[in-house]
Amino acid sequence: MARAPVIEFWYEFASTYSYLSAMRIEEAAREAGVVVRWRPFLLGPIFSTQGWNTSPFNLYPAKGRYMWRDMAREAARIGLPLVRPAPFPQNSLTATRVALLGADEPWGPQFTRAVYRTEFGEGRSIEEPSAVRAILETCGLDPDVIMKAATGDANKTRLRALTEEARSRHIFGAPTFFSEDGEMFWGNDRLEAALAWATGERPGDLR
Amino acid sequence: MARAPVIEFWYEFASTYSYLSAMRIEEAAREAGVVVRWRPFLLGPIFSTQGWNTSPFNLYPAKGRYMWRDMAREAARIGLPLVRPAPFPQNSLTATRVALLGADEPWGPQFTRAVYRTEFGEGRSIEEPSAVRAILETCGLDPDVIMKAATGDANKTRLRALTEEARSRHIFGAPTFFSEDGEMFWGNDRLEAALAWATGERPGDLR
């Protein structure tokens, strides 16, 4: 039997549309017969290079105002709760380190969904280590063991390398999906197109 | 019989994704039983306020690079040709004045589609008055009469007012759609959602 196709799912905990993708990607990928590799990374360093010191949704108020309304519609459409956290964006460093530690194990995606549920489903903070520890506990995981490994030098270095990889692969926002042939798709709206591409479906004359 | 619902279609000739919407909105709206009001406007003054002196796709190269690839996929998906014009973005002032003059008559949308076909379907210039005149001729319209009215004071003032209206309604990009109750949808990807909203369909718990 042929190996199942793979897509990479690059996400940032401060990203609202990444929340929508994180909550629905497993089911959508399973239906398409595609395997998901979870890639939690930091957009902050990439935004800094563009001269942005916060979310573009804060820098450009009209765009931010629209984004929250669009998020309300899109979350309602797929049946997800939406509560805006304060401050927005949340500092995602600690949560991202933990998610990366577990990225290739079943608990990583489980933890990721729990973070997003806390942050955008309930509007609660994910910033402090204590908040991250509490989320780990709700997942039935050991906060002491995981926080120690997540904040160790090896994992910190791995996150820096992954964020540099994001930059070198021209990622400029989240969520971003890659198929194995390097085709890039940006935004929750492109999840279905990314899955179709991964299974060999090409639109129109793009072969 | 009840009056058909209406959506406004705000578009900018320099906008790539507006091309996709312009070419498919009439058929999509007819199927949904919705009437389209065409609203050609200028994004330049709005971008200037944000400190942008050209297209964000030029200011942010990673985003621009992705946009052209995404446009290639999306155009192929709906069966439209795509050729990148040089320079990009094209100066759209003259074409926009003409499109506005005809916005509420059948020839306006026809001219709009012909402009987009020239610009993004064939990659040819729409900047010079001579280019706009040639497009009018291919539509079977009288360039002398139309260019005179389009560049007259009344129509110039109308375009400035419409662009100010765009700003006051918090438009930040194109295409943008409005339903009659003021709900805003941004991007070609939201055309279907805008049409559904106009006909009274609301996602989830947004009533």
Coordinates of C-alpha atoms in Angstrom, one line a residue, chain B residues 26-34:
Chain B
E26 CA -22.9 37.9 -12.1
E27 CA -23.4 34.2 -12.5
A28 CA -23.0 33.5 -8.7
A29 CA -25.4 36.3 -7.9
R30 CA -28.0 35.2 -10.4
E31 CA -27.9 31.6 -9.0
A32 CA -28.4 33.1 -5.5
G33 CA -31.2 35.4 -6.6
V34 CA -29.2 38.5 -5.6

